[in-house]
Short mmCIF file of C-alpha atoms in Angstrom, two decimals:
data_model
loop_
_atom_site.label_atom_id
_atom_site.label_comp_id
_atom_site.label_asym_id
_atom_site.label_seq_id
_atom_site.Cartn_x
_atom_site.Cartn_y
_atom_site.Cartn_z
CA UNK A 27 0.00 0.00 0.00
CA UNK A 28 0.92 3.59 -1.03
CA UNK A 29 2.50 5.69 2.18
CA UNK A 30 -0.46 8.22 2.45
CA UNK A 31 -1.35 10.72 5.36
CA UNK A 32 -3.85 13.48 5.43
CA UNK A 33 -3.81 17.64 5.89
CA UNK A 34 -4.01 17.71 9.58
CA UNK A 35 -3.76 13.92 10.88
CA UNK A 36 -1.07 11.68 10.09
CA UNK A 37 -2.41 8.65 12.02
CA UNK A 38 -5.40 7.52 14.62
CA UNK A 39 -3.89 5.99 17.51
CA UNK A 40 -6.53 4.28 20.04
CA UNK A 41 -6.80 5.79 23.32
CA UNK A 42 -7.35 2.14 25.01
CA UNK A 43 -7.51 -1.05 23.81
CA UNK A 44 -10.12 -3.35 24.56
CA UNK A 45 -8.67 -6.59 22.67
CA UNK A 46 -7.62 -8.21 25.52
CA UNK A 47 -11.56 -9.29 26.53
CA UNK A 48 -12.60 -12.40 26.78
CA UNK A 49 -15.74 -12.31 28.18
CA UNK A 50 -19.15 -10.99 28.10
CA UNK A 51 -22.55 -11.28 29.53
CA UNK A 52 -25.23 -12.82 27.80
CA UNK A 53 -27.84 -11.00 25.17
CA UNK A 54 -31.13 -11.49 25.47
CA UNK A 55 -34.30 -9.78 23.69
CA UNK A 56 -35.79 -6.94 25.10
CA UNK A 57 -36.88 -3.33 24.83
CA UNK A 58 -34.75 -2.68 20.75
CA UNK A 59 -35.46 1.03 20.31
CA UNK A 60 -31.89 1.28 21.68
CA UNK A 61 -30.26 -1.30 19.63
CA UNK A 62 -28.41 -0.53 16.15
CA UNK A 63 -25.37 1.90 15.37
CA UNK A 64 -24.60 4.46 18.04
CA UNK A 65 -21.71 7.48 18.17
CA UNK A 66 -20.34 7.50 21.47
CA UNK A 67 -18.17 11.15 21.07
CA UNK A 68 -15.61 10.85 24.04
CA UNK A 69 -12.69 12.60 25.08
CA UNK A 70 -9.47 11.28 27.40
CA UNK A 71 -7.85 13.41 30.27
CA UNK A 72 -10.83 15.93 31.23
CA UNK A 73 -11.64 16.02 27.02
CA UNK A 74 -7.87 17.06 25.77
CA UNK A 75 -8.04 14.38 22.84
CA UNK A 76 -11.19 13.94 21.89
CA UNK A 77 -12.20 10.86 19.45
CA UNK A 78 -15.41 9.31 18.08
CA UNK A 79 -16.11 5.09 18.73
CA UNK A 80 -18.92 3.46 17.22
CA UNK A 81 -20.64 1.17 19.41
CA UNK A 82 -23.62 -1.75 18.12
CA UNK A 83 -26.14 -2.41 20.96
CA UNK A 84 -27.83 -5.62 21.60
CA UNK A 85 -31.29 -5.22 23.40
CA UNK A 86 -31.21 -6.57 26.22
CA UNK A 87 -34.35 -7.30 29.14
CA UNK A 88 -33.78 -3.91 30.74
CA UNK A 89 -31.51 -2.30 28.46
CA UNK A 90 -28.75 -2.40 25.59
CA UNK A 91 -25.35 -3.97 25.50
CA UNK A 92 -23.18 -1.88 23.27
CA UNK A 93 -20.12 -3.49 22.03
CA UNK A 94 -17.05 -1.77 19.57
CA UNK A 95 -17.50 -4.20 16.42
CA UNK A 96 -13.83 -3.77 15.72
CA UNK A 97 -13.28 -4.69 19.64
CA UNK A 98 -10.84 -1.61 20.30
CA UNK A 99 -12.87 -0.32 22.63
CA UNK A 100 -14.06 -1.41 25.94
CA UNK A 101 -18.01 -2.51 26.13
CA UNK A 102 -20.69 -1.68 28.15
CA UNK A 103 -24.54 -1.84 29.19
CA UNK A 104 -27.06 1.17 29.32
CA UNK A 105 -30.10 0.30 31.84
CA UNK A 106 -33.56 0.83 30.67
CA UNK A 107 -37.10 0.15 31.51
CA UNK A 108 -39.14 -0.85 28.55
CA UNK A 109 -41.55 2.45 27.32
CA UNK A 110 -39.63 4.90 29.14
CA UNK A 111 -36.85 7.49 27.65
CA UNK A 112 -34.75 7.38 31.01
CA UNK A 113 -31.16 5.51 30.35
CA UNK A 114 -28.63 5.12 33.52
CA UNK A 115 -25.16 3.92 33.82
CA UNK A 116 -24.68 1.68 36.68
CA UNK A 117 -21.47 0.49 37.99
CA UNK A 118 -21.17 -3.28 37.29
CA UNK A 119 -19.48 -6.39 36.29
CA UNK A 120 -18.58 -6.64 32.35
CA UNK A 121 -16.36 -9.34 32.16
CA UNK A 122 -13.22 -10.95 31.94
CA UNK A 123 -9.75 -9.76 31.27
CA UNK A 124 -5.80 -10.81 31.29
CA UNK A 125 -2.64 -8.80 32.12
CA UNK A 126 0.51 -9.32 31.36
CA UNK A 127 1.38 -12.55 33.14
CA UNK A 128 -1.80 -14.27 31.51
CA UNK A 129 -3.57 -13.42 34.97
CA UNK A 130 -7.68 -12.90 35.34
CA UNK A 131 -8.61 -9.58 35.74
CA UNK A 132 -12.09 -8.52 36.22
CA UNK A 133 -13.75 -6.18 34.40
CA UNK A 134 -16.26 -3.48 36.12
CA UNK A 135 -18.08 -0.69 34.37
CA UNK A 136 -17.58 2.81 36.36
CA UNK A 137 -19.60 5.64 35.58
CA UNK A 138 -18.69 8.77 37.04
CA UNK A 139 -19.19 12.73 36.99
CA UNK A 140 -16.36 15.55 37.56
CA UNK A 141 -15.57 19.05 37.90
CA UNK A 142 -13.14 21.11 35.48
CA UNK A 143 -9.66 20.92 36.87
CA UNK A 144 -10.31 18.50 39.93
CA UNK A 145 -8.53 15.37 39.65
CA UNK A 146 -10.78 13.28 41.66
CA UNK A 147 -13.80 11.79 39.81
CA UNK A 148 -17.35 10.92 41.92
CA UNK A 149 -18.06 7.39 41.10
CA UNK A 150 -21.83 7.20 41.03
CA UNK A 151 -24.78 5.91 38.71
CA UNK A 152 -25.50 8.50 36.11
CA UNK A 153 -28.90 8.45 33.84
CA UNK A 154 -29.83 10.38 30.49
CA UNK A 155 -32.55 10.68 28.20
CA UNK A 156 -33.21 9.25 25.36
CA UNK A 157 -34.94 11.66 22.32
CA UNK A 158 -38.14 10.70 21.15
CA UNK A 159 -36.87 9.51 17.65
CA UNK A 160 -34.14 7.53 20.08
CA UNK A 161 -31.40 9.62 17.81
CA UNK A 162 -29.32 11.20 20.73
CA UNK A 163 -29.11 10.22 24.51
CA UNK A 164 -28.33 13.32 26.52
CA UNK A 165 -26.60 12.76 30.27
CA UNK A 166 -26.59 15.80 31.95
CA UNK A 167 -23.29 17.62 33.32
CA UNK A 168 -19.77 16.42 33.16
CA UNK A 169 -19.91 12.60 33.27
CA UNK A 170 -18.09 9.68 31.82
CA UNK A 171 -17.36 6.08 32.05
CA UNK A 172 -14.41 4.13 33.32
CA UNK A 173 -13.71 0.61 33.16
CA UNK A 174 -11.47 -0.86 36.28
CA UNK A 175 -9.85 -3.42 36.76
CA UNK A 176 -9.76 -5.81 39.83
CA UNK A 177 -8.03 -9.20 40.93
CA UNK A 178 -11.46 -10.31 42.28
CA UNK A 179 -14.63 -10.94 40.90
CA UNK A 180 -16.60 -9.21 43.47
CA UNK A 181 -15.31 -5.87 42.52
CA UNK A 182 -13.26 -5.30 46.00
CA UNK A 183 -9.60 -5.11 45.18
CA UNK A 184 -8.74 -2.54 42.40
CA UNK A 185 -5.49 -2.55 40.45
CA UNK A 186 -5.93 0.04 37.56
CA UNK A 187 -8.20 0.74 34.94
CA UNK A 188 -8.58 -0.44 31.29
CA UNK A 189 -9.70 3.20 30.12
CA UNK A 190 -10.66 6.44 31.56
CA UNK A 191 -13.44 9.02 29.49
CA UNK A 192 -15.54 11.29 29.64
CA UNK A 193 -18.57 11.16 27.84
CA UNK A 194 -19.24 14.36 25.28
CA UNK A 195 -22.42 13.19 23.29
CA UNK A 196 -24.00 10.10 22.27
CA UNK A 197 -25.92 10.29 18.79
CA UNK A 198 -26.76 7.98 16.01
CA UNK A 199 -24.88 8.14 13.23
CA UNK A 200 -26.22 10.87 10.46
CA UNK A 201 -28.76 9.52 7.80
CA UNK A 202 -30.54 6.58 10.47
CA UNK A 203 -33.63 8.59 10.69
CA UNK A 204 -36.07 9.29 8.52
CA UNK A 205 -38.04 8.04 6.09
CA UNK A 206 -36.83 6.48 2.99
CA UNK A 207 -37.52 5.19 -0.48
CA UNK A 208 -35.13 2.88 -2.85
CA UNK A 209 -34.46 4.27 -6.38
CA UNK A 210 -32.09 1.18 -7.46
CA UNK A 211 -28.21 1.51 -8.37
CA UNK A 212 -26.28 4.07 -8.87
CA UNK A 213 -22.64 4.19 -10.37
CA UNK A 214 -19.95 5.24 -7.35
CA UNK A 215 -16.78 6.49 -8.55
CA UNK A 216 -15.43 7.51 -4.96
CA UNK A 217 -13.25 9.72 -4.52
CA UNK A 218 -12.63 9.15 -0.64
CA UNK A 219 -11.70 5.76 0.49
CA UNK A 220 -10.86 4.25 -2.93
CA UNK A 221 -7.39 6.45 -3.57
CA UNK A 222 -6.13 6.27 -0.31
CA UNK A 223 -6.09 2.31 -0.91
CA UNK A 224 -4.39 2.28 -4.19
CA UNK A 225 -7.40 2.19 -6.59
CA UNK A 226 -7.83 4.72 -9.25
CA UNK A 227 -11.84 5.60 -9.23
CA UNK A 228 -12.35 6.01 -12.51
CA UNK A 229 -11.45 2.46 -13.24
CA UNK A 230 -13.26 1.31 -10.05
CA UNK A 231 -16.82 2.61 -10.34
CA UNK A 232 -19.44 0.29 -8.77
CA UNK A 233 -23.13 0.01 -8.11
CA UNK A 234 -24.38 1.12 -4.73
CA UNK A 235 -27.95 1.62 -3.42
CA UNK A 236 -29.49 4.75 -3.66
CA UNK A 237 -32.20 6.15 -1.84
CA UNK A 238 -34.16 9.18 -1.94
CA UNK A 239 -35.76 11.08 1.25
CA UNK A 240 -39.79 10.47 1.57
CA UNK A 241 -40.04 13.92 3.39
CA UNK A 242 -37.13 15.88 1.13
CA UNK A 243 -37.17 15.01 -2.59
CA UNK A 244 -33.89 16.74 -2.32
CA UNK A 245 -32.27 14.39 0.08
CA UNK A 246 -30.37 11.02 -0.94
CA UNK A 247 -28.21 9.16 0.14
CA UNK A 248 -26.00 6.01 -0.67
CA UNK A 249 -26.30 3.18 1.51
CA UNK A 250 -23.45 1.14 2.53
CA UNK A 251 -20.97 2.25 -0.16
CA UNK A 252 -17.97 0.19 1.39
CA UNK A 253 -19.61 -3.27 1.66
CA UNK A 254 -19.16 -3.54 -1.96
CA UNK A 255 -16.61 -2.59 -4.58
CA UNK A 256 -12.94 -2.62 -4.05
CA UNK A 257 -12.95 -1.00 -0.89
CA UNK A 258 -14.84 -4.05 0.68
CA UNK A 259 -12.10 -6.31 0.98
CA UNK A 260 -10.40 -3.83 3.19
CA UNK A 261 -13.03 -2.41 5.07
CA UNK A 262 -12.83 -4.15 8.81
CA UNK A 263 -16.47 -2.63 9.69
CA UNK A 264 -19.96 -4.56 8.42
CA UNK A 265 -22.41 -2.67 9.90
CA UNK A 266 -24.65 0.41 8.61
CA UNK A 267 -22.72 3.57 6.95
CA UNK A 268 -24.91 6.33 4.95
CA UNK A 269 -23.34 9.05 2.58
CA UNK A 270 -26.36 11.93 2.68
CA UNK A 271 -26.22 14.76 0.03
CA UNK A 272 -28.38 17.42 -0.62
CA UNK A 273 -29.02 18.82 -3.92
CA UNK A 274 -31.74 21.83 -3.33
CA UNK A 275 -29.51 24.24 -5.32
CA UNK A 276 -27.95 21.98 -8.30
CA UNK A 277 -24.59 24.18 -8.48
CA UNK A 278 -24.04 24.03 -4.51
CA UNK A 279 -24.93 20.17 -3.66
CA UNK A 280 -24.63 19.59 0.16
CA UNK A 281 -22.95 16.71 1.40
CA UNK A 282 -23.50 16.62 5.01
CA UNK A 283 -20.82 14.81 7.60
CA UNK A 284 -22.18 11.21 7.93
CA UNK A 285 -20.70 7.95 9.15
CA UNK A 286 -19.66 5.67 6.02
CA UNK A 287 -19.42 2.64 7.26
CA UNK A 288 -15.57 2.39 6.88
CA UNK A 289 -12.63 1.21 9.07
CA UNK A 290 -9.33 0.18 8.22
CA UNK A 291 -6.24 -0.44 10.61
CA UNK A 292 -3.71 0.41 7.83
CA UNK A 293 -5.09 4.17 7.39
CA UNK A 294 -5.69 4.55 11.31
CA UNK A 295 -9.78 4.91 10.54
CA UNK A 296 -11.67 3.95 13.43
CA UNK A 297 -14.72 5.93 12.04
CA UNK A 298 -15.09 7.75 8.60
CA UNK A 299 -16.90 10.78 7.87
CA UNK A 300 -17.93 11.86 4.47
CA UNK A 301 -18.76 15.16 3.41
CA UNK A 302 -17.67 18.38 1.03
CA UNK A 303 -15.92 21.68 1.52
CA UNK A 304 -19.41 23.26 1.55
CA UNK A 305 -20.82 20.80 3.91
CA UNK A 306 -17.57 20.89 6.31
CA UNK A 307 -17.85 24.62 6.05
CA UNK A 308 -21.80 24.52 7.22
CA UNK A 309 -20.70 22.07 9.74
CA UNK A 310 -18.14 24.03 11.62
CA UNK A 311 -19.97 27.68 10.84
CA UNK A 312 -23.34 26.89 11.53
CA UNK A 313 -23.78 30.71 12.58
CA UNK A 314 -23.79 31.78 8.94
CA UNK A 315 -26.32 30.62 6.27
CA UNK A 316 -25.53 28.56 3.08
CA UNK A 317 -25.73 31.75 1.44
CA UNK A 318 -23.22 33.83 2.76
CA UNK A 319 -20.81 30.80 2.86
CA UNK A 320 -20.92 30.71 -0.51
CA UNK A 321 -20.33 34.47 -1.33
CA UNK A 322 -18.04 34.86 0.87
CA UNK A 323 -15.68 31.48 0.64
CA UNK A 324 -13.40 30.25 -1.95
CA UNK A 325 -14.08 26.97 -3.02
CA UNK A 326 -14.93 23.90 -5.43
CA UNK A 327 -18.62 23.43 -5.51
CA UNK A 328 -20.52 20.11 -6.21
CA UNK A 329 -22.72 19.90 -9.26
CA UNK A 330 -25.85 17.94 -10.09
CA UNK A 331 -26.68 17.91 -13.60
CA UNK A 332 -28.07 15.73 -16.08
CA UNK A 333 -28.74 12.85 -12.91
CA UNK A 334 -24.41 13.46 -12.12
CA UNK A 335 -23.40 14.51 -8.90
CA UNK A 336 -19.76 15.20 -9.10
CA UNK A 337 -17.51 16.47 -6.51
CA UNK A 338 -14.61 18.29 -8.42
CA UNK A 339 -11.44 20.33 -7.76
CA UNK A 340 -10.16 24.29 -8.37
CA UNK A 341 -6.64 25.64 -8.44
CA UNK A 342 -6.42 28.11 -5.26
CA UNK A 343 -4.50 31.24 -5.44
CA UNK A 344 -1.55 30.01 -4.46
CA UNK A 345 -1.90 27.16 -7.39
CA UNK A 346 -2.38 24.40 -5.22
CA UNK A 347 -5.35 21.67 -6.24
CA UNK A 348 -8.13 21.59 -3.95
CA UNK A 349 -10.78 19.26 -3.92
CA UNK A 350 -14.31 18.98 -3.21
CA UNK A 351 -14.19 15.49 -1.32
CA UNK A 352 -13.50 16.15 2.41
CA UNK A 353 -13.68 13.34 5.26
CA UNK A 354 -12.91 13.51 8.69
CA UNK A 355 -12.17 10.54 10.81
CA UNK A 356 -12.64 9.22 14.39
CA UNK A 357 -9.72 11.91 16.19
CA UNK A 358 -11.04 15.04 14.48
CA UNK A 359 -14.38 14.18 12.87
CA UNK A 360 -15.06 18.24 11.58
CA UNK A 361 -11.07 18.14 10.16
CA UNK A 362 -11.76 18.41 6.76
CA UNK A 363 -8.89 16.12 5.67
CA UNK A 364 -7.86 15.06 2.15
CA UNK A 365 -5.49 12.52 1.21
CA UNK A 366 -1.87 13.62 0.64
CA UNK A 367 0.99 11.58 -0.71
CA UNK A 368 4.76 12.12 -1.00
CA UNK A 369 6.51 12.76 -4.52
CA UNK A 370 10.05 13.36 -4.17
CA UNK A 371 10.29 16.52 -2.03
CA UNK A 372 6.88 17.76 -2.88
CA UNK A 373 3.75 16.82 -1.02
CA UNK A 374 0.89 17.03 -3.74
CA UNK A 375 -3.11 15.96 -2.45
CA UNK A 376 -3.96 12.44 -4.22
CA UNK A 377 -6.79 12.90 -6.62
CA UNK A 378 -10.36 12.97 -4.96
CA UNK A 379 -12.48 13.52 -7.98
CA UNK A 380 -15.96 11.91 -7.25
CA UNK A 381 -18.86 11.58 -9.18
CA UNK A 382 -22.18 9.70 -7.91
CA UNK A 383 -24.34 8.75 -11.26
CA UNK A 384 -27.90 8.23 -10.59
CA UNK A 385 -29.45 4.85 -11.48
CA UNK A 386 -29.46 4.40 -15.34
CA UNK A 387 -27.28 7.38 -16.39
CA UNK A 388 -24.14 5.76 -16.61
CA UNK A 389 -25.02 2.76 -18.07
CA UNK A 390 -26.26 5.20 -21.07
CA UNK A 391 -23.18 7.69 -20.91
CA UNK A 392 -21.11 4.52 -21.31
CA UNK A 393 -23.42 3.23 -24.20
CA UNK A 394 -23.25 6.63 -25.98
CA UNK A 395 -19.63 6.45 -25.98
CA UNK A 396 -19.54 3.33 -27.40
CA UNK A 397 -21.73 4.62 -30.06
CA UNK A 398 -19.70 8.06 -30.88
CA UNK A 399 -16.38 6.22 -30.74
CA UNK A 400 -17.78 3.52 -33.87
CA UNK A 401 -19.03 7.13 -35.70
CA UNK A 402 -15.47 7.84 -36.23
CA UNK A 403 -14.33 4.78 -37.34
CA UNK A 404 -14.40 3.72 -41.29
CA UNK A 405 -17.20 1.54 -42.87
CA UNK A 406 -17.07 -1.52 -44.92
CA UNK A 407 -19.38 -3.52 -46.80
CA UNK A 408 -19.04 -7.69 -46.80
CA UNK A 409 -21.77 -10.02 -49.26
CA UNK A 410 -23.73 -12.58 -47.43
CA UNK A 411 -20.96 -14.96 -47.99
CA UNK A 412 -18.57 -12.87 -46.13
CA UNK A 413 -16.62 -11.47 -48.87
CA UNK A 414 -15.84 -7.67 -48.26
CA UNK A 415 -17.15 -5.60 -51.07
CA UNK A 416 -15.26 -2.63 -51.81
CA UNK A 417 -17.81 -0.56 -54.13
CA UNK A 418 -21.72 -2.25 -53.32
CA UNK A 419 -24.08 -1.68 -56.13
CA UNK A 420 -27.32 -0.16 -55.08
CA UNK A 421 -30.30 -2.27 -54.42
CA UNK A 422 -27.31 -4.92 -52.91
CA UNK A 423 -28.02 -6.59 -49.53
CA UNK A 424 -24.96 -6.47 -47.74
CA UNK A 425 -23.26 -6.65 -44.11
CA UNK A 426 -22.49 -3.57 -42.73
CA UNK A 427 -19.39 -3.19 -40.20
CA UNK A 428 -18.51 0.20 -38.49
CA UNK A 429 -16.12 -0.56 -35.51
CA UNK A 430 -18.12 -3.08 -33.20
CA UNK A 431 -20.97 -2.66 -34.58
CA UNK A 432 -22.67 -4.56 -37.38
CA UNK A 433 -25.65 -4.63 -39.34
CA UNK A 434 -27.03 -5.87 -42.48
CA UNK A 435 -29.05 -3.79 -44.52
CA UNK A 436 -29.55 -2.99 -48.20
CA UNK A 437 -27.82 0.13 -50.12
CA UNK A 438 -29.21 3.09 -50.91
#
């Protein structure tokens, strides 16, 4: 693989790692309005590195189990009685662990709250509340969760901890909600994930599932775009990932920051965000409108025309390409990184063109080519015995051969 690193973040170290468990309670059904993809947005040392970990929950009979599907992260359980938006953290046993010398540690769940600049965290249950479209779950004041470790299984005789952090938000990954509608395949030549692997994207394009919003005829998104095509193979994370765009005002598309679906060790992803320069600029400035961003900001601008969304690229005024594409990852999800790569003693951005061709276009774009590149080609003429003819008379039924394609038809 191709030495690549981005604008502002080299790599994604972990800030614990969970792979040393072993063990974990059993699942059972229950109350699965709190089950699926969550965004737990944490931060390490009172919030001084602050990352992103996507967590799956498994219902459980009062509550969710939410495990790290990559198992870099420590799990843990949210308590919940069925019908009610009230979550808590309780402290409790999780499971099994090893250290060094191949020893069982035990595994306890910790939640705590804290005040800015005291050392000393308050270890105590701590609830939240769930949003009535179970899209965020909001714990009031400075909180977070530990994970200790002890030599017994009673939970008596702490050695250390596995992790330490505090809790910032927990959300469910942009495009979940709503309302949607399938409109088939489209054509992905993605500019994102694809270049930073190796693949060119113009030679990679592959189908993907569109879908279009049932409350915003404006809003679509693709659904899973790295469980298939090239990037599959590499992609360590197989559960739900959404790419949403916008496309209200054809020359200024919208593509807002979602979670992909995408993880892979090599590039230090954890979690990947897609999105534009408009929609990172939106993002990070929501005190301005659309409007003003535009007037006032230099930048590339994604197109839809003619059922083509394309994300593109503009010299800036110091002559440097910059494109459209943007992603952020799980360390700074609002970064707005591109993909760089080293060329002697020059670093130069790796092409991010990206083009998203509605069901049916490309297919014909690709057809019409065909067609306009056997226009220019010369004709000739064979008899039904396949004997070229070099001058046919007129009235003469003859095969007709103009590049790939042939016909048979009589001369006029």
């Amino acid at each position: 693989m191709k030495k690549l690193f981005t604008a502002f973040l080299a790599s994604a170290a972990l800030l614990s790692s969970g792979s040393a468990f072993a063990e974990g309670p059993q699942k059972v059904t229950g109350f699965t309005s709190l089950g699926g993809s969550w965004v737990l947005s944490v931060g390490d040392n009172y919030l001084e590195k602050q990352t992103d970990i996507l967590y799956s929950g498994s219902t459980e009979e009062g509550g969710a189990y939410y495990t790290d599907p990559l198992n870099n992260y420590w799990p843990f359980r949210l308590a919940n009685e069925s019908g009610s938006r009230t979550v808590t953290l309780h402290r409790e046993y999780i499971g099994k662990s090893k250290d060094a010398d191949n020893k069982d540690l035990f595994v306890y769940q910790e939640p705590y709250t804290y005040k800015p600049n005291d050392p000393n965290l308050n270890y105590q249950d701590i609830s939240g509340t769930v949003s009535s479209d179970f899209s965020t779950i909001a714990f009031t004041g400075n909180v977070g969760l530990a994970w200790g470790l002890y030599n017994d299984e009673e939970g008596t005789d702490r050695v250390g901890f596995a992790s330490i952090l505090d809790i910032v938000s927990v959300n469910r990954p942009a495009g979940w909600g709503g309302s949607w509608k399938d409109l088939g395949n489209a054509t992905f030549v993605d500019g994102w994930v694809l270049p930073a692997l190796g693949y060119d994207q113009e030679e990679n394009a592959y189908a993907v599932k569109l879908q279009q919003s049932t409350e915003n005829e404006n809003l679509y998104r693709l659904v899973n775009p790295y469980r298939t095509g090239p990037a599959a193979w590499e992609n360590l994370y197989m559960g739900s990932g959404y790419i949403v765009f916008d496309v209200s005002d054809p020359d200024h598309v919208i593509f807002s920051k979602t979670y992909a679906g995408f993880a892979n060790e090599n590039l230090g992803v954890t979690a990947f965000y897609t999105y534009n320069r408009l929609g990172y600029y939106v993002e990070n400035f929501p005190q301005y409108t659309v409007d003003y961003i535009i007037s006032v900001q230099p930048m590339p601008f994604t197109t839809y025309k003619d059922g083509v969304v394309t994300l593109s690229s503009y010299l800036n005024n110091s002559g440097a390409t910059v494109y459209d594409a943007n992603y952020g990852s799980q360390l700074l999800p609002n970064g707005g990184n591109g993909w760089y790569r080293q060329v002697d003693d020059n670093v130069v951005p790796v092409n991010m063109t990206t083009k998203i061709y509605f069901p049916g276009v490309y297919e014909a774009a690709v057809k019409q080519v065909e067609v306009d590149a056997n226009e220019n080609l010369p004709v000739e003429y064979f008899n039904l015995n396949g004997v070229k003819v070099l001058n046919p008379a007129k009235g003469q039924l003859v095969i007709k051969r103009q590049g790939s394609k042939v016909t048979k038809e009589i001369v006029r």
